[in-house]
Coordinates of C-alpha atoms in Angstrom, one line a residue:
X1 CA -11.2 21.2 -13.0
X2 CA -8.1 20.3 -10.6
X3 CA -4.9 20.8 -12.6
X4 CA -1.2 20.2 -11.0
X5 CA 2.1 21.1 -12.8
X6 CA 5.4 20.0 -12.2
X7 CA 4.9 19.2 -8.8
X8 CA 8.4 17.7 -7.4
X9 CA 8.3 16.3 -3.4
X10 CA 11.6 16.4 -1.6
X11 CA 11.6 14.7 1.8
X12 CA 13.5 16.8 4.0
X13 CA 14.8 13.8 6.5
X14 CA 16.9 12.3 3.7
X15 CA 16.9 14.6 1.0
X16 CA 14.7 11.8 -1.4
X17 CA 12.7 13.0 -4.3
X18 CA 9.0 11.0 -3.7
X19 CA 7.5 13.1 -6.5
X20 CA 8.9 14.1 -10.2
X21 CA 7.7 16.7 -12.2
X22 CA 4.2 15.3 -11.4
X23 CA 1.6 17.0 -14.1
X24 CA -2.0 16.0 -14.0
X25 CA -5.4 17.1 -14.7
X26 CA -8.5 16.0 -13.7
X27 CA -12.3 16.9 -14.6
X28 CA -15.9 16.3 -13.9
X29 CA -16.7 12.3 -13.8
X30 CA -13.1 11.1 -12.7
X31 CA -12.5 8.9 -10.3
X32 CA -8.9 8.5 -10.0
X33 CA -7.1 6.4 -7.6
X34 CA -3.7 6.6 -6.4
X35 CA -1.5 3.4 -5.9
X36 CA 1.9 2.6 -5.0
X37 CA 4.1 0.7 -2.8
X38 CA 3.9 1.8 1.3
X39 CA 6.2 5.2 1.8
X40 CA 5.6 6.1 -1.6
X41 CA 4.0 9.5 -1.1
X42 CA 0.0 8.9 -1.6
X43 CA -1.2 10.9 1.3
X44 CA 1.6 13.5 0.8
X45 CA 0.4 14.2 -2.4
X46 CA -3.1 14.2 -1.3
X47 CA -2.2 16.4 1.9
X48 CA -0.1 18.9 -0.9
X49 CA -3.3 19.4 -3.1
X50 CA -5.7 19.6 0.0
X51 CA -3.4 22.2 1.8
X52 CA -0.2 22.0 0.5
X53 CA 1.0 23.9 4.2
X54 CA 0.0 20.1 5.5
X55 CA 3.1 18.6 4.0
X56 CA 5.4 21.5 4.8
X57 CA 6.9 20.2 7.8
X58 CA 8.7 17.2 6.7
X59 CA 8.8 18.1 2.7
X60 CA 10.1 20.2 0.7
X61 CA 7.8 21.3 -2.4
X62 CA 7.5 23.0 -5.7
X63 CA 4.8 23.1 -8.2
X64 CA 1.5 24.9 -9.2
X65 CA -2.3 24.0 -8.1
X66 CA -5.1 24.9 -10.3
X67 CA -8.6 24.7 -7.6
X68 CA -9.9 26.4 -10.7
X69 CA -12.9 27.7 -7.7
X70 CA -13.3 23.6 -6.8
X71 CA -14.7 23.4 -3.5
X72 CA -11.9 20.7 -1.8
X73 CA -13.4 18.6 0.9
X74 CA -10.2 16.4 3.0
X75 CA -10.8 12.7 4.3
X76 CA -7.7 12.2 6.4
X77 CA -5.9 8.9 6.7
X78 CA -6.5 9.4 10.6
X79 CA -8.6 11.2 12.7
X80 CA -6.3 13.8 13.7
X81 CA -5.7 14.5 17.7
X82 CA -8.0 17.6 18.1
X83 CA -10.8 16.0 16.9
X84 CA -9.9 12.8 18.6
X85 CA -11.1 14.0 22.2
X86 CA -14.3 15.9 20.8
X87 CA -17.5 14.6 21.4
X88 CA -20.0 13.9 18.0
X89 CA -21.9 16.9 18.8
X90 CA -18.9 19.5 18.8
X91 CA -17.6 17.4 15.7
X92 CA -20.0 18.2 13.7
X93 CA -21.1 21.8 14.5
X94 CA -17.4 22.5 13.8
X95 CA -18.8 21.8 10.5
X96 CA -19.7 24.8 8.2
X97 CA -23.3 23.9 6.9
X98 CA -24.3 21.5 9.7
X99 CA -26.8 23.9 11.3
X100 CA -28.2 24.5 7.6
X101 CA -29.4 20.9 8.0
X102 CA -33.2 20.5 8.5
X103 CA -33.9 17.4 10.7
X104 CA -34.9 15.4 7.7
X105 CA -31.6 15.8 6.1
X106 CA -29.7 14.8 8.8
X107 CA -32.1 11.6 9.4
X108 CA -31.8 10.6 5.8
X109 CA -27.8 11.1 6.0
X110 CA -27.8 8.6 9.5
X111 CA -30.3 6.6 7.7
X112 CA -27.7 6.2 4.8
X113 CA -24.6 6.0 6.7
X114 CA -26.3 3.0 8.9
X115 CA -25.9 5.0 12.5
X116 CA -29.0 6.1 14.4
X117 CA -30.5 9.7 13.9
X118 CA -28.9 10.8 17.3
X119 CA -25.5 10.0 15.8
X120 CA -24.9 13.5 15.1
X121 CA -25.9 15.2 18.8
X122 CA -24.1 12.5 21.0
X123 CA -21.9 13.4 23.3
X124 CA -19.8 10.1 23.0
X125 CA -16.4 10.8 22.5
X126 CA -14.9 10.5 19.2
X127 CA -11.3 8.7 19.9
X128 CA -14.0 6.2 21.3
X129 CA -15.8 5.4 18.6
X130 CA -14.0 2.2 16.4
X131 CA -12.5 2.6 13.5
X132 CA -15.4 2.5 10.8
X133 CA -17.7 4.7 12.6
X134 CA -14.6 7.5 12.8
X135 CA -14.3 7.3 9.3
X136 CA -18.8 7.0 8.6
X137 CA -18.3 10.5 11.1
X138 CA -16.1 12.2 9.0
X139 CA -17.5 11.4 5.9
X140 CA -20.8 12.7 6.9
X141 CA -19.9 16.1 7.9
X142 CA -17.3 16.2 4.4
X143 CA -20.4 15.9 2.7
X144 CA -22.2 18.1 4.8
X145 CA -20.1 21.2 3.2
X146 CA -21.6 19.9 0.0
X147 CA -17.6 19.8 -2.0
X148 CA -17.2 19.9 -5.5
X149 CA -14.0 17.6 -5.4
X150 CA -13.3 14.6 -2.9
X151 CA -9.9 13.6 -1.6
X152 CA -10.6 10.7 0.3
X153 CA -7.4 9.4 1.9
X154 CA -7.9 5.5 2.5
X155 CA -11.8 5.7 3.3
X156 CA -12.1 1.7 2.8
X157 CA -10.2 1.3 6.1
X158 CA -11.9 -0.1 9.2
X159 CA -15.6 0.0 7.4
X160 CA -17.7 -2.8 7.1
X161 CA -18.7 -4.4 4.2
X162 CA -22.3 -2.5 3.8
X163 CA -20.5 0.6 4.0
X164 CA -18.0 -0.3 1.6
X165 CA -20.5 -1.0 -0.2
X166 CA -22.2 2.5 0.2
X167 CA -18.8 3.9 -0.4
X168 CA -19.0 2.6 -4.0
X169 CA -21.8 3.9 -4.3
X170 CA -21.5 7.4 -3.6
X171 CA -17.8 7.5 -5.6
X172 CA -19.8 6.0 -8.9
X173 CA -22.6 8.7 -8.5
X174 CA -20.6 11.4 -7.3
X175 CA -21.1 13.8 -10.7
X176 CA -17.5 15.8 -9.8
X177 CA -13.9 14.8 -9.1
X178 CA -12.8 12.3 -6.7
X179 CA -9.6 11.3 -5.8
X180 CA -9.0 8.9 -3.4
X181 CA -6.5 6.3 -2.0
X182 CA -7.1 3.0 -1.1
X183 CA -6.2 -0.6 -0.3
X184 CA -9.3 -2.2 -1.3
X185 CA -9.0 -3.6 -4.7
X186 CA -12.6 -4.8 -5.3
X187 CA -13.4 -0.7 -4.5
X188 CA -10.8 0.1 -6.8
X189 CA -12.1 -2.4 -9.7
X190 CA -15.5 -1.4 -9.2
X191 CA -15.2 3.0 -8.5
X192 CA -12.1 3.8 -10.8
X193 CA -11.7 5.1 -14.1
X194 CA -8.6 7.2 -13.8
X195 CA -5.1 5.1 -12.4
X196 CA -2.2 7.2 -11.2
X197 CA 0.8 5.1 -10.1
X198 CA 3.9 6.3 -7.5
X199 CA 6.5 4.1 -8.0
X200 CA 10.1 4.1 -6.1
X201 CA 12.5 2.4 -8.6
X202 CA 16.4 1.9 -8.7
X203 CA 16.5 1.1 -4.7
X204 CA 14.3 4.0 -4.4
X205 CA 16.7 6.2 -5.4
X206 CA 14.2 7.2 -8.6
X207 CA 10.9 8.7 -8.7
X208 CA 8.4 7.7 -11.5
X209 CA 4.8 8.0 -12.2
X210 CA 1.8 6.8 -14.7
X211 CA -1.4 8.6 -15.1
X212 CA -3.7 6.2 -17.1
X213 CA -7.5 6.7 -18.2
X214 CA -8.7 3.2 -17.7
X215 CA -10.2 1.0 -15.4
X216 CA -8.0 -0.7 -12.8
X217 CA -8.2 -4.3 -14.0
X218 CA -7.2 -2.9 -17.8
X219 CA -4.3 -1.3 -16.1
X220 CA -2.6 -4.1 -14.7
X221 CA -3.3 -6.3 -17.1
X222 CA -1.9 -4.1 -19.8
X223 CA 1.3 -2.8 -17.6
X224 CA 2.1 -6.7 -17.2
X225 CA 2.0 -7.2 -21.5
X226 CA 3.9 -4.1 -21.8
X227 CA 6.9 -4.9 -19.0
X228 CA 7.2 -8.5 -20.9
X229 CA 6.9 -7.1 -23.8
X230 CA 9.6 -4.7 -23.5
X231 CA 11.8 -6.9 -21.5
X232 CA 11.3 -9.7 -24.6
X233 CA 12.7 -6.7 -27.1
X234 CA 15.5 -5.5 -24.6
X235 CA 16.9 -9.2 -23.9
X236 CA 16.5 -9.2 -28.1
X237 CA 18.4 -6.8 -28.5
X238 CA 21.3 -7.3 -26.4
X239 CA 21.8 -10.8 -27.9
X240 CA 22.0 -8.7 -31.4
X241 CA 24.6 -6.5 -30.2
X242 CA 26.3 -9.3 -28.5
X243 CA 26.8 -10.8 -31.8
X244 CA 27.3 -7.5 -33.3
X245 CA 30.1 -6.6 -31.2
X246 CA 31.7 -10.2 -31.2
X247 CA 31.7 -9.7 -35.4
X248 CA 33.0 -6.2 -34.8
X249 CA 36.0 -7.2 -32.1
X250 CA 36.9 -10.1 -35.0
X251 CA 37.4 -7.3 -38.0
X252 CA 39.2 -4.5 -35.5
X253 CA 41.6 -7.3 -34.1
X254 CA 42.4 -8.8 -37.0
X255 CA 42.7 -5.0 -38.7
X256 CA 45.2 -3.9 -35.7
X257 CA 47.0 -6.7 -36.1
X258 CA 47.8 -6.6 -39.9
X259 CA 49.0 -2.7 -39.1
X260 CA 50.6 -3.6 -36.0
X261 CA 52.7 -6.4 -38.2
X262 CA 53.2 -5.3 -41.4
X263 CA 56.9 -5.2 -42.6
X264 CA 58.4 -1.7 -42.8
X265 CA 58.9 -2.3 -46.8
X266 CA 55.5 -3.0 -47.4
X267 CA 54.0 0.0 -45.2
X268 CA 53.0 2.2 -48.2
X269 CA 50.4 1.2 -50.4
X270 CA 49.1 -1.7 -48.1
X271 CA 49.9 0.0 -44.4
X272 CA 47.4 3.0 -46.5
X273 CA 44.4 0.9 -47.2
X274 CA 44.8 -0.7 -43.6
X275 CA 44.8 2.6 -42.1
X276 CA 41.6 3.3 -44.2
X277 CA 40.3 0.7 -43.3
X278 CA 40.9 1.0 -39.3
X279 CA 39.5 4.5 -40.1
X280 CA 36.3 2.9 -41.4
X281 CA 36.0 -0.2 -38.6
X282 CA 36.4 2.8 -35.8
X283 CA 33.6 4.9 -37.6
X284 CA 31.5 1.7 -37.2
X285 CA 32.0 1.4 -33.9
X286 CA 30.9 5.1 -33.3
X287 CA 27.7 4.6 -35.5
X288 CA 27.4 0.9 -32.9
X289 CA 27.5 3.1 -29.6
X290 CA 24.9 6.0 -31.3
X291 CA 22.4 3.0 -31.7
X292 CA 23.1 1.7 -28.3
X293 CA 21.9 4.8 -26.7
X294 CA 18.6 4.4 -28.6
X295 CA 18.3 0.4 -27.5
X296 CA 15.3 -0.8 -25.4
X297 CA 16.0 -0.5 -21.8
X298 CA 15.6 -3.3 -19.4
X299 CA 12.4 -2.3 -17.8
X300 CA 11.7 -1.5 -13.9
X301 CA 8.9 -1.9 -12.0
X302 CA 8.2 -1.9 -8.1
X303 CA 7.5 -5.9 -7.6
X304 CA 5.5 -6.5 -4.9
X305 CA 7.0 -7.6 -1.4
X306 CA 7.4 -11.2 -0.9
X307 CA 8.1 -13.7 2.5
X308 CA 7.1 -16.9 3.7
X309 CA 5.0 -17.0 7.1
X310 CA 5.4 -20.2 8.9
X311 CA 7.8 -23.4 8.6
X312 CA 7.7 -27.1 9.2
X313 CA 6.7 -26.4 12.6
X314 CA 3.8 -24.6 12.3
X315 CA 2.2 -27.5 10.4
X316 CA -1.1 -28.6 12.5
X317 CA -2.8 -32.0 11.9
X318 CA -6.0 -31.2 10.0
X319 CA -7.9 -32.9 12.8
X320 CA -6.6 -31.4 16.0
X321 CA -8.4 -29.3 18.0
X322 CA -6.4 -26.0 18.5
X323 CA -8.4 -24.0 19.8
X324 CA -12.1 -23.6 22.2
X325 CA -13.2 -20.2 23.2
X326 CA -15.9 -19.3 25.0
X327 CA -17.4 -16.2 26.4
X328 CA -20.7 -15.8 28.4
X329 CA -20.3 -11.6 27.4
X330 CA -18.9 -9.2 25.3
X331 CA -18.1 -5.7 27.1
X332 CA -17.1 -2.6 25.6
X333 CA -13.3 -2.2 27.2
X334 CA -15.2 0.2 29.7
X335 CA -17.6 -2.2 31.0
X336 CA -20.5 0.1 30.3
X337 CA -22.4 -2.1 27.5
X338 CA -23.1 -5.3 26.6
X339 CA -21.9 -5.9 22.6
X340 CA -22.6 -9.8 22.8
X341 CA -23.5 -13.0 24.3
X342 CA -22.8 -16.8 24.1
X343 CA -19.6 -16.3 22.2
X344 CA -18.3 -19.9 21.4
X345 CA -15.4 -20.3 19.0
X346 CA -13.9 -23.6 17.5
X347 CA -10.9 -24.2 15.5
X348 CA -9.5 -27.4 14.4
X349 CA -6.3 -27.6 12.6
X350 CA -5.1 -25.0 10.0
X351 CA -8.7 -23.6 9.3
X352 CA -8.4 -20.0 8.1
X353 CA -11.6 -18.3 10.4
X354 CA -12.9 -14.4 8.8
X355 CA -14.8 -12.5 12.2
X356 CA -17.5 -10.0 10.2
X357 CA -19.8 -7.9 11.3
X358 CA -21.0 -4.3 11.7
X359 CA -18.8 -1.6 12.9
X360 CA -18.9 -1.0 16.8
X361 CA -20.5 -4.7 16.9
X362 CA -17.0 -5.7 19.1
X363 CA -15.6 -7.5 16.6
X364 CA -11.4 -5.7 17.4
X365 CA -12.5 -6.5 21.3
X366 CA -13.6 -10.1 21.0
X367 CA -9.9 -10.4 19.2
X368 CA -8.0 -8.4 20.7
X369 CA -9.5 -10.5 24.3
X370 CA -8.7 -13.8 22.2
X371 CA -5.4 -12.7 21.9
X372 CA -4.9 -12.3 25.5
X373 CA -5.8 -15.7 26.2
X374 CA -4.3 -17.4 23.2
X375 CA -0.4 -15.7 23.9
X376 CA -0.3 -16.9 27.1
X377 CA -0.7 -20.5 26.7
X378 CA 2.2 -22.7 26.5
X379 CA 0.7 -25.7 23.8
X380 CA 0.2 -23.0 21.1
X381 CA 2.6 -20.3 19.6
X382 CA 0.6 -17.4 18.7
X383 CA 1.8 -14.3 17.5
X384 CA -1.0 -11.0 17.0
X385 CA -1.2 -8.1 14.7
X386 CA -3.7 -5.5 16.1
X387 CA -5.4 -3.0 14.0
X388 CA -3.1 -0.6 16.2
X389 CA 0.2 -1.3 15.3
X390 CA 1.3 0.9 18.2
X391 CA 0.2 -2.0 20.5
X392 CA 2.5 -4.6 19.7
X393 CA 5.5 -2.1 18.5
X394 CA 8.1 0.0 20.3
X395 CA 7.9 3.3 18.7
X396 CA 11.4 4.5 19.6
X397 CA 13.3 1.7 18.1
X398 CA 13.9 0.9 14.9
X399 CA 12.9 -1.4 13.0
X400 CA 16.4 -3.8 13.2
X401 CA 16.3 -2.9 17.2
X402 CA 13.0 -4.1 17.6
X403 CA 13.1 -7.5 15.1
X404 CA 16.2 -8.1 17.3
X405 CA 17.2 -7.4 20.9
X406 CA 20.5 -9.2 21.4
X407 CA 22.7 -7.3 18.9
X408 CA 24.6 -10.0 17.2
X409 CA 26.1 -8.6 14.2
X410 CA 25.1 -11.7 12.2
X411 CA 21.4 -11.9 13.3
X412 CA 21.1 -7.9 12.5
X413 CA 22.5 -8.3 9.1
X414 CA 20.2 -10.8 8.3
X415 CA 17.3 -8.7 9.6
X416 CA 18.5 -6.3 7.2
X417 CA 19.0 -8.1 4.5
X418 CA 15.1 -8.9 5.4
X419 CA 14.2 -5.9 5.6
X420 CA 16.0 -4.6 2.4
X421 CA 13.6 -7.6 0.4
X422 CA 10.6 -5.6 1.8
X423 CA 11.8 -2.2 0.2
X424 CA 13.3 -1.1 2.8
X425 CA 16.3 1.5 2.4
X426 CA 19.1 1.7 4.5
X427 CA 18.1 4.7 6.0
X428 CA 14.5 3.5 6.8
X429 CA 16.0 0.5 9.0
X430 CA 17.4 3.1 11.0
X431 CA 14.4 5.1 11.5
X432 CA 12.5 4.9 14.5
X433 CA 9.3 2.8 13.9
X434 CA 7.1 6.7 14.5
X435 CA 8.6 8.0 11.4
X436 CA 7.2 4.5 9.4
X437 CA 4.3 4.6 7.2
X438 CA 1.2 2.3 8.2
X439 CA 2.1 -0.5 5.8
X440 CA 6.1 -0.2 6.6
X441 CA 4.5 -0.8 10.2
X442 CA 2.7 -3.8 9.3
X443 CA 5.5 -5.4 7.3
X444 CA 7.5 -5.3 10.3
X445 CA 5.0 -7.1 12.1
X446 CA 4.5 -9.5 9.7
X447 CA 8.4 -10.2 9.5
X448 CA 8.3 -11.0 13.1
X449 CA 5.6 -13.4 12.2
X450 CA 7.8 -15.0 10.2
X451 CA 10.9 -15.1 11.9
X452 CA 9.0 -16.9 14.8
X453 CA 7.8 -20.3 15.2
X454 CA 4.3 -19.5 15.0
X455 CA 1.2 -22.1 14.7
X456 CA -1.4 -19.6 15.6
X457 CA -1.9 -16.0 13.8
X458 CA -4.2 -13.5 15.0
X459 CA -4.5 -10.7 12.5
X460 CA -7.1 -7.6 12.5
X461 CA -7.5 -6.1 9.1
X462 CA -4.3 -7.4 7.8
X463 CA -4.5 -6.7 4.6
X464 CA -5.5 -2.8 5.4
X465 CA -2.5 -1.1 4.6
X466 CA -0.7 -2.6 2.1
X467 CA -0.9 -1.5 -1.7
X468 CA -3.1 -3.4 -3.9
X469 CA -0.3 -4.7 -5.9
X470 CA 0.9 -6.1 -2.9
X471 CA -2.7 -7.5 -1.4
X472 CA -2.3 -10.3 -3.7
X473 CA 0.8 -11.7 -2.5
X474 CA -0.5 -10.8 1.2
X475 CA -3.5 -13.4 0.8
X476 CA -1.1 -15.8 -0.7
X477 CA 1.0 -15.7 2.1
X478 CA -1.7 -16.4 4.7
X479 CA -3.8 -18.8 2.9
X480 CA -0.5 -21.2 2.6
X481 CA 0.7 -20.6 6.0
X482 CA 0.4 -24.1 7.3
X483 CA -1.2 -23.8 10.9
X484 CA -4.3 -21.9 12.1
X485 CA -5.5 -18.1 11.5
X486 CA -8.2 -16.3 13.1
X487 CA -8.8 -12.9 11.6
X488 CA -11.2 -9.9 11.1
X489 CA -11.3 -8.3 7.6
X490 CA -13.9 -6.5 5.3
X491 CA -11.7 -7.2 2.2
X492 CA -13.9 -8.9 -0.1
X493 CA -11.1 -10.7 -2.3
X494 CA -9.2 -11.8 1.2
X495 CA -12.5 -13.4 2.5
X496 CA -13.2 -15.1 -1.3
X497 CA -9.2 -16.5 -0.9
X498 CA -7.7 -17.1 1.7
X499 CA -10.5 -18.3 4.6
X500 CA -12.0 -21.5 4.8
X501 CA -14.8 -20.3 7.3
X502 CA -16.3 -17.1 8.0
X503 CA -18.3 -16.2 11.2
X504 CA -20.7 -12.9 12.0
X505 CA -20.3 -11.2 15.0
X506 CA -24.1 -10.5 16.5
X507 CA -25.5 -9.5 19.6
X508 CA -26.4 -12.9 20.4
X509 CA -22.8 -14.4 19.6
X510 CA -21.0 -15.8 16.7
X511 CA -23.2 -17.1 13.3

């Protein structure tokens, strides 16, 4: 069992409350998933029942954790920087049952995980590796320790789709607790039975949560009945009490007016039974504002974000040839190996191209070399988001100072007023882009995007960090912008929706 009670988050920078009174319990056979908007506090509350010393040094917290003698095993949202110049070898004999393996373990585990049997005694640096085979690393010496209860902190990034699709597999069979976080939401449809939801309401001045035994697709479905539902009764009622209170102003206007008028002869017997009656129309009004307390609030939810990438401009003629890439080889960005050969790449008009392949098959390099080429030329306007953010952003700014460098007060307030429509609060626009969650980092990217003249995107994973209430609205945003993407994803339903062709990266080129 893994209890929490009354667990309230206070983030020390600006004093907000992430997390309420958050009470939940969890037992063998749940997989829970937690969701929520970018900034919301997912992996602080992961990090808090982890270690809650993890979130200590930019949050304040008080609550109580029941391990109830759980063992906890910790998948990160990034490999953290000690482990980051290890090689594979002293990774995993930092781990505490890895010399308990016998040699057949270990070659069933690689065998499992897709990596060769050497994997674990390699002396290949680990900030090398790419992104899924950091996070296949870490999850094989988690499960080395043999843990009772897994937090798994955004395991669907960077994996390939035959590892998401082991990923499934091992959250569906695992017999404990997991709880994990992620952006993914065919994983989420197809792993979770328990939904617990952050939400930032009222400008994100309010902290709420929902903690629902069902599967994910029942949940969404069922919290969109319930908001209309309620926001059908609330807009009910108000137009009763607006007639209500029109009746009610009549009968206490046209009472004060027979007092305020009624001739000093007259003011016994009738001026009485007006006063009576003044003395019952105010009584109603009381018992009016007692039932207004109890009416049915307007409700609130945390809507997903919503832009528009591209304009008029971006529009390319169906039959144009935009772009011809070529490549006799692949390198690894040393040089050292050979990934693949014969890479040939056309695009014509606004075709929506998916890259897929295997992880550490090049498929980030082949883009990320693309994207040198493709920025530079003068016939296209391309804009790229990397799978590093860091690449393309200046840290130290913020996020108004980098969307805009000339300081004009009416181009900033726009940016703001931008920004604000993404969730942003004032204080977060004036944060430097380090202290930004990954999604907060990709939505300034993608505002860029939109506030260019772009014909050409180049996006890696760029659905990987946003919540998956706001995935949808992501794919819908690409899929209609009206010139050419060229992409590399491993989400399922962004593959399904938004591109029109998808290629597989292989050592003898593009399939």
């Amino acid at each position: 069992m893994l209890q929490i009670k009354d667990l309230t988050i206070t983030h020390l920078k600006d004093l907000r409350i992430i997390l309420d009174k958050f009470n939940m319990v969890l037992n063998d056979g749940d997989k829970a998933v937690i969701i929520g908007e970018e900034g919301n506090g997912k992996s602080t509350l992961m990090k808090w029942i982890y270690d809650p010393n993890l979130a200590e040094a930019y949050t304040e917290c008080s609550g109580e954790r029941i391990t109830g003698g759980e063992s906890l095993g910790y998948l990160p949202q990034e490999l953290n920087e000690c482990d980051r110049v290890k090689t594979l070898y002293e990774f995993f004999s930092e781990g505490t049952l890895f010399f308990d393996k016998t040699p057949k373990e270990l070659s069933e585990m690689a065998s499992q995980f897709q990596v060769p049997s050497e994997f674990f005694y390699s002396d290949q640096i680990m900030g090398s590796l790419s992104g899924g085979e950091k996070v296949k690393a870490q999850l094989m010496r988690l499960l080395m320790d043999e843990p009772t209860v897994l937090l798994l902190d955004e395991p669907s990034n960077d994996i390939d789709i035959s590892t998401l699709e082991l990923l499934e597999k091992l959250i569906k069979d695992w017999k404990h607790i997991v709880l994990f976080i992620s952006h993914d939401e065919t994983l989420i449809e197809n792993t979770a039975n328990v939904i617990i939801h952050l939400e930032q309401i009222m400008r994100k001045s309010k902290s709420r949560y929902t903690i629902v035994k069902d599967n994910y697709e029942n949940y969404i479905k069922r919290r969109a009945d319930n908001f209309q539902r309620q926001e059908q009764q609330a807009l009910n009622d108000r137009r009763e009490k607006k007639i209500r209170d029109e009746k009610f102003r009549r009968v206490y206007d046209s009472v004060d007016h027979a007092l305020t008028y009624i001739s000093k002869g007259a003011r016994d017997a009738p001026g009485k039974n007006l006063k009576d009656k003044m003395h019952t129309v105010k009584a109603m009004g009381k018992r009016f504002e007692k039932m207004d307390e109890n009416m049915t609030e307007m409700p609130e939810q945390e809507e997903a974000i919503f832009f528009k990438l591209g304009n008029k401009d971006a529009i390319v003629p169906a039959g144009k040839t935009v772009i011809e890439y070529s490549q006799d080889e692949l390198r690894t960005p040393d040089g050292s190996k050979i990934l693949s050969r014969n890479i040939f790449l056309r695009v014509r008009g606004p075709e929506k191209i998916c890259i897929v392949g295997t992880n550490g098959v090049g498929k980030t390099t082949l883009l990320k070399k693309m994207a040198d080429e493709l920025l530079s030329r003068k016939d296209i306007r391309a804009q790229y988001m990397p799978q590093n953010y860091e690449d393309m952003l200046d840290l130290a700014a913020t996020p108004v100072e980098f969307l805009d460098d000339t300081g004009d007060k009416v181009i900033r307030t726009r940016i703001r007023t931008y920004l604000g429509s993404l969730k942003y609060t004032p204080d977060e626009m004036d944060h430097p882009i380090r202290e930004l969650s990954g999604g907060q980092k990709a939505k300034v990217l993608l505002l860029k995007m939109s506030m260019s003249d772009a014909n050409v995107l180049i996006l890696d994973e760029p659905t990987r960090n946003f919540s998956p209430l706001s995935g949808p609205v992501i794919r819908e945003m690409i899929a209609s912008f009206p010139g050419a993407v060229i992409s590399i994803s491993h989400d399922r339903k962004y593959i399904d929706e938004v591109c029109t062709k998808t290629y597989i990266l292989t050592e003898e080129g593009l399939k």
